[in-house]
Amino acid sequence: MKRRKQENVFSNKVQEKLNLLKKWLKQADQTVIFTGAGMSTEAGLPDFRSASSGMWNNINPLELASTEAMEHNRQQFIDFYRHRVEGLQSCQPHTGHRILSKWEAAGKIQSIITQNVDGFHHTAGNHRIEELHGTLRSCHCHNCGRSYPIERFMGEDLTCSCGGFIRPSVVLFGESLPEKALNQAAEESEAADLFIVLGSSLSVSPANYFPIEAKRNGAKLVIINKEETALDPEADLVINGEKIGSILRELDN
Ligand code: APR
């Protein structure tokens, strides 16, 4: 018996929205995709604020993702980020990431603005990516800025030749976002005529500024997120309660 291709079964209401979004994707000249941690949960990486998201060793991960923790709680900071790097190494981009890569190659989307530090959009083959919150794929000296492969952070020697502390190249709470990524993301958001949010609670600034900037400059704003977000009322189309992987598979049909 022939295996039926995995069919996604959506309610009529969701299917109608997806049919409309397929039309918008065809019509748009500048489509920008904006991703958050919800893009990677189906690859096995937990997000930050879903009800199901866990503590790490009974500590709120958001407390450790800070300059404060790096300075005053250094060993837990190191253990936490080593745990996240190990978690990355056992996960792969999922079908949704590969669909976005195919869409960039086909000119269907122009760029991805991501809050994620997992590097999965690079691994899946996308090239136009703005990593607003840095990356867990490398580390650098906190003093002189010298960059090292992430393997250095997993080893014992975390002291740079200048004497500084070698830390992951993610943006910590208390740090400013990379200027180049911010400027590029602003340019893409202003030029977009279709801006699609995938898997973000949109609760962290300044990242959550870009959907609004796109809308303000005339883009259609689409928010696809399991839970509701504070920006849903501003959007032209919202889909809650569905998984991004199945949504992207349906849009790719
Ligand atoms: N499909 C659709 N939505 C999903 C899925 C999925 N498979 N999995 C999770 N979600 C949704 C959740 O409902 C949640 O609202 O993704 C959203 C993820 O939100 P957050 O956990 O807040 O992650 P994000 O928005 O990326 O956080 C932004 O905060 O902690 C900082 O720097 C960190 O980049 C992160 C930033």
PDB file of N, CA and C in Angstrom, residues 187-220:
ATOM      1  N   GLU A 187      16.774  47.967   7.624  1.00  0.00           N
ATOM      2  CA  GLU A 187      16.668  48.209   6.166  1.00  0.00           C
ATOM      3  C   GLU A 187      15.698  47.202   5.543  1.00  0.00           C
ATOM      4  N   GLU A 188      15.842  45.923   5.901  1.00  0.00           N
ATOM      5  CA  GLU A 188      14.978  44.879   5.321  1.00  0.00           C
ATOM      6  C   GLU A 188      13.525  45.036   5.779  1.00  0.00           C
ATOM      7  N   SER A 189      13.338  45.436   7.033  1.00  0.00           N
ATOM      8  CA  SER A 189      11.966  45.593   7.554  1.00  0.00           C
ATOM      9  C   SER A 189      11.278  46.751   6.849  1.00  0.00           C
ATOM     10  N   GLU A 190      12.042  47.837   6.600  1.00  0.00           N
ATOM     11  CA  GLU A 190      11.448  49.009   5.932  1.00  0.00           C
ATOM     12  C   GLU A 190      11.097  48.705   4.475  1.00  0.00           C
ATOM     13  N   ALA A 191      11.889  47.817   3.856  1.00  0.00           N
ATOM     14  CA  ALA A 191      11.680  47.521   2.429  1.00  0.00           C
ATOM     15  C   ALA A 191      10.652  46.401   2.216  1.00  0.00           C
ATOM     16  N   ALA A 192      10.292  45.716   3.286  1.00  0.00           N
ATOM     17  CA  ALA A 192       9.421  44.527   3.125  1.00  0.00           C
ATOM     18  C   ALA A 192       8.004  44.919   2.692  1.00  0.00           C
ATOM     19  N   ASP A 193       7.396  44.079   1.823  1.00  0.00           N
ATOM     20  CA  ASP A 193       5.943  44.256   1.615  1.00  0.00           C
ATOM     21  C   ASP A 193       5.180  43.085   2.228  1.00  0.00           C
ATOM     22  N   LEU A 194       5.962  42.075   2.704  1.00  0.00           N
ATOM     23  CA  LEU A 194       5.337  40.990   3.476  1.00  0.00           C
ATOM     24  C   LEU A 194       6.337  40.598   4.569  1.00  0.00           C
ATOM     25  N   PHE A 195       5.873  40.605   5.839  1.00  0.00           N
ATOM     26  CA  PHE A 195       6.762  40.348   6.982  1.00  0.00           C
ATOM     27  C   PHE A 195       6.108  39.242   7.807  1.00  0.00           C
ATOM     28  N   ILE A 196       6.751  38.071   7.863  1.00  0.00           N
ATOM     29  CA  ILE A 196       6.124  36.906   8.510  1.00  0.00           C
ATOM     30  C   ILE A 196       6.905  36.509   9.768  1.00  0.00           C
ATOM     31  N   VAL A 197       6.231  36.578  10.931  1.00  0.00           N
ATOM     32  CA  VAL A 197       6.846  36.176  12.201  1.00  0.00           C
ATOM     33  C   VAL A 197       6.576  34.682  12.413  1.00  0.00           C
ATOM     34  N   LEU A 198       7.616  33.921  12.703  1.00  0.00           N
ATOM     35  CA  LEU A 198       7.468  32.486  12.956  1.00  0.00           C
ATOM     36  C   LEU A 198       8.046  32.153  14.335  1.00  0.00           C
ATOM     37  N   GLY A 199       7.161  31.844  15.307  1.00  0.00           N
ATOM     38  CA  GLY A 199       7.614  31.266  16.576  1.00  0.00           C
ATOM     39  C   GLY A 199       8.336  32.217  17.505  1.00  0.00           C
ATOM     40  N   SER A 200       7.703  33.377  17.750  1.00  0.00           N
ATOM     41  CA  SER A 200       8.273  34.288  18.740  1.00  0.00           C
ATOM     42  C   SER A 200       7.148  34.884  19.579  1.00  0.00           C
ATOM     43  N   SER A 201       7.415  35.041  20.877  1.00  0.00           N
ATOM     44  CA  SER A 201       6.420  35.700  21.754  1.00  0.00           C
ATOM     45  C   SER A 201       6.471  37.211  21.542  1.00  0.00           C
ATOM     46  N   LEU A 202       7.462  37.678  20.808  1.00  0.00           N
ATOM     47  CA  LEU A 202       7.639  39.126  20.504  1.00  0.00           C
ATOM     48  C   LEU A 202       7.664  39.928  21.800  1.00  0.00           C
ATOM     49  N   SER A 203       8.307  39.354  22.828  1.00  0.00           N
ATOM     50  CA  SER A 203       8.284  40.031  24.134  1.00  0.00           C
ATOM     51  C   SER A 203       9.621  40.689  24.476  1.00  0.00           C
ATOM     52  N   VAL A 204      10.595  40.582  23.558  1.00  0.00           N
ATOM     53  CA  VAL A 204      11.923  41.139  23.865  1.00  0.00           C
ATOM     54  C   VAL A 204      12.257  42.250  22.870  1.00  0.00           C
ATOM     55  N   SER A 205      12.634  43.409  23.402  1.00  0.00           N
ATOM     56  CA  SER A 205      13.060  44.501  22.515  1.00  0.00           C
ATOM     57  C   SER A 205      14.590  44.535  22.507  1.00  0.00           C
ATOM     58  N   PRO A 206      15.212  45.166  21.488  1.00  0.00           N
ATOM     59  CA  PRO A 206      14.536  45.861  20.389  1.00  0.00           C
ATOM     60  C   PRO A 206      14.088  44.926  19.241  1.00  0.00           C
ATOM     61  N   ALA A 207      14.275  43.607  19.386  1.00  0.00           N
ATOM     62  CA  ALA A 207      13.905  42.697  18.269  1.00  0.00           C
ATOM     63  C   ALA A 207      12.436  42.874  17.886  1.00  0.00           C
ATOM     64  N   ASN A 208      11.572  43.074  18.904  1.00  0.00           N
ATOM     65  CA  ASN A 208      10.135  43.125  18.587  1.00  0.00           C
ATOM     66  C   ASN A 208       9.732  44.449  17.936  1.00  0.00           C
ATOM     67  N   TYR A 209      10.727  45.289  17.676  1.00  0.00           N
ATOM     68  CA  TYR A 209      10.477  46.567  16.996  1.00  0.00           C
ATOM     69  C   TYR A 209      10.311  46.335  15.489  1.00  0.00           C
ATOM     70  N   PHE A 210      10.976  45.287  14.934  1.00  0.00           N
ATOM     71  CA  PHE A 210      11.015  45.127  13.477  1.00  0.00           C
ATOM     72  C   PHE A 210       9.658  44.789  12.842  1.00  0.00           C
ATOM     73  N   PRO A 211       8.843  43.915  13.472  1.00  0.00           N
ATOM     74  CA  PRO A 211       7.515  43.679  12.875  1.00  0.00           C
ATOM     75  C   PRO A 211       6.701  44.980  12.757  1.00  0.00           C
ATOM     76  N   ILE A 212       6.806  45.811  13.777  1.00  0.00           N
ATOM     77  CA  ILE A 212       6.047  47.074  13.780  1.00  0.00           C
ATOM     78  C   ILE A 212       6.619  48.025  12.729  1.00  0.00           C
ATOM     79  N   GLU A 213       7.936  48.056  12.620  1.00  0.00           N
ATOM     80  CA  GLU A 213       8.602  48.923  11.630  1.00  0.00           C
ATOM     81  C   GLU A 213       8.172  48.509  10.222  1.00  0.00           C
ATOM     82  N   ALA A 214       8.102  47.210   9.992  1.00  0.00           N
ATOM     83  CA  ALA A 214       7.672  46.722   8.667  1.00  0.00           C
ATOM     84  C   ALA A 214       6.236  47.154   8.390  1.00  0.00           C
ATOM     85  N   LYS A 215       5.386  46.960   9.393  1.00  0.00           N
ATOM     86  CA  LYS A 215       3.954  47.312   9.231  1.00  0.00           C
ATOM     87  C   LYS A 215       3.835  48.809   8.944  1.00  0.00           C
ATOM     88  N   ARG A 216       4.620  49.589   9.721  1.00  0.00           N
ATOM     89  CA  ARG A 216       4.550  51.056   9.583  1.00  0.00           C
ATOM     90  C   ARG A 216       4.979  51.495   8.186  1.00  0.00           C
ATOM     91  N   ASN A 217       5.824  50.692   7.560  1.00  0.00           N
ATOM     92  CA  ASN A 217       6.317  51.045   6.210  1.00  0.00           C
ATOM     93  C   ASN A 217       5.526  50.341   5.122  1.00  0.00           C
ATOM     94  N   GLY A 218       4.300  49.894   5.477  1.00  0.00           N
ATOM     95  CA  GLY A 218       3.415  49.405   4.421  1.00  0.00           C
ATOM     96  C   GLY A 218       3.397  47.912   4.196  1.00  0.00           C
ATOM     97  N   ALA A 219       4.155  47.137   5.010  1.00  0.00           N
ATOM     98  CA  ALA A 219       4.151  45.679   4.803  1.00  0.00           C
ATOM     99  C   ALA A 219       2.883  45.062   5.385  1.00  0.00           C
ATOM    100  N   LYS A 220       2.479  43.904   4.805  1.00  0.00           N
ATOM    101  CA  LYS A 220       1.459  43.084   5.460  1.00  0.00           C
ATOM    102  C   LYS A 220       2.205  42.328   6.566  1.00  0.00           C
TER     103      LYS A 220
END
